[in-house]
GROMACS .gro file of C-alpha atoms in nm:
model
  201
    1UNK     CA    1   0.831   1.127   1.205
    2UNK     CA    2   0.741   0.816   0.990
    3UNK     CA    3   0.378   0.806   0.951
    4UNK     CA    4   0.216   0.500   0.865
    5UNK     CA    5  -0.035   0.559   0.571
    6UNK     CA    6  -0.260   0.276   0.527
    7UNK     CA    7  -0.650   0.246   0.380
    8UNK     CA    8  -0.868  -0.002   0.205
    9UNK     CA    9  -0.840  -0.017  -0.187
   10UNK     CA   10  -1.053   0.248  -0.369
   11UNK     CA   11  -1.003   0.457  -0.029
   12UNK     CA   12  -0.840   0.774  -0.192
   13UNK     CA   13  -0.507   0.649  -0.070
   14UNK     CA   14  -0.257   0.716  -0.355
   15UNK     CA   15  -0.450   1.052  -0.439
   16UNK     CA   16  -0.342   1.140   0.016
   17UNK     CA   17   0.006   1.030  -0.025
   18UNK     CA   18   0.105   1.261  -0.368
   19UNK     CA   19  -0.061   1.560  -0.124
   20UNK     CA   20   0.148   1.445   0.129
   21UNK     CA   21   0.485   1.459  -0.091
   22UNK     CA   22   0.391   1.777  -0.262
   23UNK     CA   23   0.388   1.929   0.125
   24UNK     CA   24   0.723   1.813   0.152
   25UNK     CA   25   0.755   1.402   0.294
   26UNK     CA   26   0.919   1.181   0.130
   27UNK     CA   27   0.693   0.878   0.028
   28UNK     CA   28   0.809   0.505  -0.014
   29UNK     CA   29   0.547   0.342  -0.125
   30UNK     CA   30   0.570  -0.016  -0.027
   31UNK     CA   31   0.319  -0.155  -0.365
   32UNK     CA   32   0.608   0.027  -0.601
   33UNK     CA   33   0.872  -0.159  -0.429
   34UNK     CA   34   0.688  -0.457  -0.388
   35UNK     CA   35   0.672  -0.385  -0.808
   36UNK     CA   36   1.044  -0.300  -0.812
   37UNK     CA   37   1.137  -0.683  -0.660
   38UNK     CA   38   0.884  -0.861  -0.905
   39UNK     CA   39   0.992  -0.667  -1.219
   40UNK     CA   40   1.239  -0.807  -1.530
   41UNK     CA   41   1.538  -0.867  -1.323
   42UNK     CA   42   1.427  -0.795  -0.981
   43UNK     CA   43   1.571  -1.002  -0.705
   44UNK     CA   44   1.235  -1.208  -0.633
   45UNK     CA   45   1.199  -1.337  -0.953
   46UNK     CA   46   1.469  -1.614  -0.964
   47UNK     CA   47   1.316  -1.747  -0.599
   48UNK     CA   48   0.987  -1.727  -0.740
   49UNK     CA   49   1.053  -1.908  -1.061
   50UNK     CA   50   1.264  -2.162  -0.868
   51UNK     CA   51   0.936  -2.233  -0.621
   52UNK     CA   52   0.669  -2.146  -0.824
   53UNK     CA   53   0.783  -2.238  -1.212
   54UNK     CA   54   0.828  -2.084  -1.458
   55UNK     CA   55   0.507  -1.995  -1.622
   56UNK     CA   56   0.498  -1.797  -1.346
   57UNK     CA   57   0.694  -1.582  -1.540
   58UNK     CA   58   0.599  -1.360  -1.828
   59UNK     CA   59   0.751  -1.350  -2.176
   60UNK     CA   60   0.899  -0.958  -2.029
   61UNK     CA   61   1.041  -1.096  -1.714
   62UNK     CA   62   0.779  -0.980  -1.471
   63UNK     CA   63   0.620  -1.195  -1.266
   64UNK     CA   64   0.256  -1.329  -1.468
   65UNK     CA   65   0.046  -1.113  -1.181
   66UNK     CA   66  -0.271  -1.224  -1.294
   67UNK     CA   67  -0.203  -1.580  -1.278
   68UNK     CA   68  -0.012  -1.541  -0.981
   69UNK     CA   69  -0.260  -1.328  -0.853
   70UNK     CA   70  -0.552  -1.621  -0.937
   71UNK     CA   71  -0.305  -1.876  -0.753
   72UNK     CA   72  -0.269  -1.675  -0.362
   73UNK     CA   73  -0.618  -1.615  -0.346
   74UNK     CA   74  -0.731  -1.995  -0.424
   75UNK     CA   75  -0.428  -2.173  -0.224
   76UNK     CA   76  -0.389  -1.964   0.113
   77UNK     CA   77  -0.023  -2.188   0.137
   78UNK     CA   78   0.097  -2.048  -0.200
   79UNK     CA   79   0.037  -1.731  -0.074
   80UNK     CA   80   0.232  -1.734   0.242
   81UNK     CA   81   0.517  -1.902  -0.009
   82UNK     CA   82   0.514  -1.615  -0.175
   83UNK     CA   83   0.535  -1.375   0.069
   84UNK     CA   84   0.831  -1.530   0.250
   85UNK     CA   85   1.012  -1.434  -0.107
   86UNK     CA   86   0.860  -1.071  -0.124
   87UNK     CA   87   0.817  -0.955   0.188
   88UNK     CA   88   1.204  -0.997   0.336
   89UNK     CA   89   1.301  -0.852  -0.014
   90UNK     CA   90   1.097  -0.514  -0.020
   91UNK     CA   91   1.236  -0.474   0.401
   92UNK     CA   92   1.502  -0.429   0.209
   93UNK     CA   93   1.490  -0.236  -0.003
   94UNK     CA   94   1.244  -0.036   0.205
   95UNK     CA   95   1.544   0.014   0.444
   96UNK     CA   96   1.800   0.106   0.149
   97UNK     CA   97   1.531   0.392   0.023
   98UNK     CA   98   1.456   0.512   0.334
   99UNK     CA   99   1.851   0.604   0.466
  100UNK     CA  100   1.817   0.761   0.154
  101UNK     CA  101   1.518   1.008   0.249
  102UNK     CA  102   1.720   1.089   0.527
  103UNK     CA  103   2.046   1.145   0.402
  104UNK     CA  104   1.883   1.366   0.162
  105UNK     CA  105   1.705   1.557   0.501
  106UNK     CA  106   1.392   1.472   0.485
  107UNK     CA  107   1.258   1.566   0.800
  108UNK     CA  108   0.887   1.316   0.734
  109UNK     CA  109   0.881   0.960   0.584
  110UNK     CA  110   0.544   0.826   0.464
  111UNK     CA  111   0.525   0.488   0.467
  112UNK     CA  112   0.257   0.432   0.230
  113UNK     CA  113   0.131   0.094   0.321
  114UNK     CA  114  -0.222  -0.102   0.218
  115UNK     CA  115  -0.173  -0.389   0.437
  116UNK     CA  116   0.041  -0.215   0.731
  117UNK     CA  117  -0.278  -0.277   0.953
  118UNK     CA  118  -0.213  -0.673   0.887
  119UNK     CA  119   0.182  -0.645   0.929
  120UNK     CA  120   0.287  -0.623   1.330
  121UNK     CA  121   0.634  -0.500   1.165
  122UNK     CA  122   0.497  -0.220   1.004
  123UNK     CA  123   0.273  -0.054   1.304
  124UNK     CA  124   0.643  -0.150   1.487
  125UNK     CA  125   0.781   0.067   1.215
  126UNK     CA  126   0.591   0.351   1.267
  127UNK     CA  127   0.554   0.686   1.474
  128UNK     CA  128   0.140   0.689   1.395
  129UNK     CA  129  -0.119   0.576   1.155
  130UNK     CA  130  -0.268   0.794   0.873
  131UNK     CA  131  -0.648   0.598   0.759
  132UNK     CA  132  -0.812   0.651   0.475
  133UNK     CA  133  -1.176   0.565   0.542
  134UNK     CA  134  -1.451   0.562   0.321
  135UNK     CA  135  -1.758   0.363   0.311
  136UNK     CA  136  -1.721   0.003   0.143
  137UNK     CA  137  -1.966   0.071  -0.127
  138UNK     CA  138  -1.763   0.345  -0.291
  139UNK     CA  139  -1.430   0.139  -0.278
  140UNK     CA  140  -1.557  -0.140  -0.471
  141UNK     CA  141  -1.765   0.185  -0.733
  142UNK     CA  142  -1.432   0.343  -0.701
  143UNK     CA  143  -1.206   0.013  -0.790
  144UNK     CA  144  -1.465  -0.089  -1.048
  145UNK     CA  145  -1.502   0.222  -1.230
  146UNK     CA  146  -1.138   0.254  -1.316
  147UNK     CA  147  -1.002  -0.165  -1.339
  148UNK     CA  148  -1.175  -0.405  -1.510
  149UNK     CA  149  -1.254  -0.602  -1.238
  150UNK     CA  150  -1.588  -0.670  -1.165
  151UNK     CA  151  -1.769  -0.680  -0.794
  152UNK     CA  152  -1.685  -1.002  -0.732
  153UNK     CA  153  -1.286  -0.943  -0.803
  154UNK     CA  154  -1.334  -0.641  -0.581
  155UNK     CA  155  -1.434  -0.797  -0.281
  156UNK     CA  156  -1.216  -1.093  -0.308
  157UNK     CA  157  -0.973  -0.811  -0.236
  158UNK     CA  158  -1.115  -0.590   0.033
  159UNK     CA  159  -1.166  -0.970   0.190
  160UNK     CA  160  -0.813  -0.979   0.168
  161UNK     CA  161  -0.753  -0.672   0.372
  162UNK     CA  162  -0.806  -0.563   0.760
  163UNK     CA  163  -1.205  -0.463   0.817
  164UNK     CA  164  -1.311  -0.103   0.828
  165UNK     CA  165  -1.315  -0.185   1.168
  166UNK     CA  166  -0.959  -0.286   1.224
  167UNK     CA  167  -0.778  -0.019   1.008
  168UNK     CA  168  -0.995   0.256   1.218
  169UNK     CA  169  -0.945   0.078   1.563
  170UNK     CA  170  -0.551   0.125   1.447
  171UNK     CA  171  -0.531   0.502   1.351
  172UNK     CA  172  -0.376   0.777   1.535
  173UNK     CA  173  -0.596   0.983   1.268
  174UNK     CA  174  -0.827   0.948   1.032
  175UNK     CA  175  -0.939   1.121   0.630
  176UNK     CA  176  -1.291   1.016   0.562
  177UNK     CA  177  -1.292   1.040   0.199
  178UNK     CA  178  -1.621   1.019   0.163
  179UNK     CA  179  -1.832   1.292  -0.127
  180UNK     CA  180  -1.481   1.500  -0.103
  181UNK     CA  181  -1.366   1.717  -0.332
  182UNK     CA  182  -1.042   1.757  -0.425
  183UNK     CA  183  -0.999   2.058  -0.322
  184UNK     CA  184  -1.186   1.973  -0.008
  185UNK     CA  185  -0.974   1.659   0.052
  186UNK     CA  186  -0.620   1.905   0.005
  187UNK     CA  187  -0.748   2.115   0.281
  188UNK     CA  188  -0.780   1.827   0.518
  189UNK     CA  189  -0.405   1.686   0.425
  190UNK     CA  190  -0.294   2.061   0.463
  191UNK     CA  191  -0.447   2.121   0.860
  192UNK     CA  192  -0.234   1.777   0.874
  193UNK     CA  193   0.058   1.888   0.727
  194UNK     CA  194   0.055   2.150   0.918
  195UNK     CA  195   0.056   1.968   1.255
  196UNK     CA  196   0.338   1.732   1.087
  197UNK     CA  197   0.601   2.073   0.994
  198UNK     CA  198   0.525   2.029   0.637
  199UNK     CA  199   0.525   2.302   0.446
  200UNK     CA  200   0.169   2.390   0.223
  201UNK     CA  201   0.067   2.166   0.013
   0.00000   0.00000   0.00000
């Protein structure tokens, strides 16, 4: 079983991924894989330096994320150029980790992908899509509470993601993570895990 897990920023998707992992699923985090290719010595660093210049590489040899984030928010062409470098490398690493998990006997692979709905590749690569959902104002409040971003910055990030309506339309299952305690969220994931033949959380 290949389960695609997605949700807007601040929805609680990472918490649900951790609970599924506790239940025995193998979780492949697309963001973590993306960070690995843009970390010091990562496969994307040399082509990023070549295309965008050394000023986009931090002193430690990693991608200068704040500088690159500012550029791609302002310049759609730069965003496409960055994605053309990073996405094939992320796909290659994801395939390697997927095969590794299968070789280790994983019964359920959970692909934690923030932009799953926006990607035709990802939608075709999974058997089912689980969306973690909440109200937009809750997303904003949660992200502002956990990060140094202001409301305008959070809204700008949300604007780059699929709309709530589009995500829900793509869902095979939904966890509505609004006003849920961790115990209540765990209970919902436990029911889902049973349907995926995983152990109890």
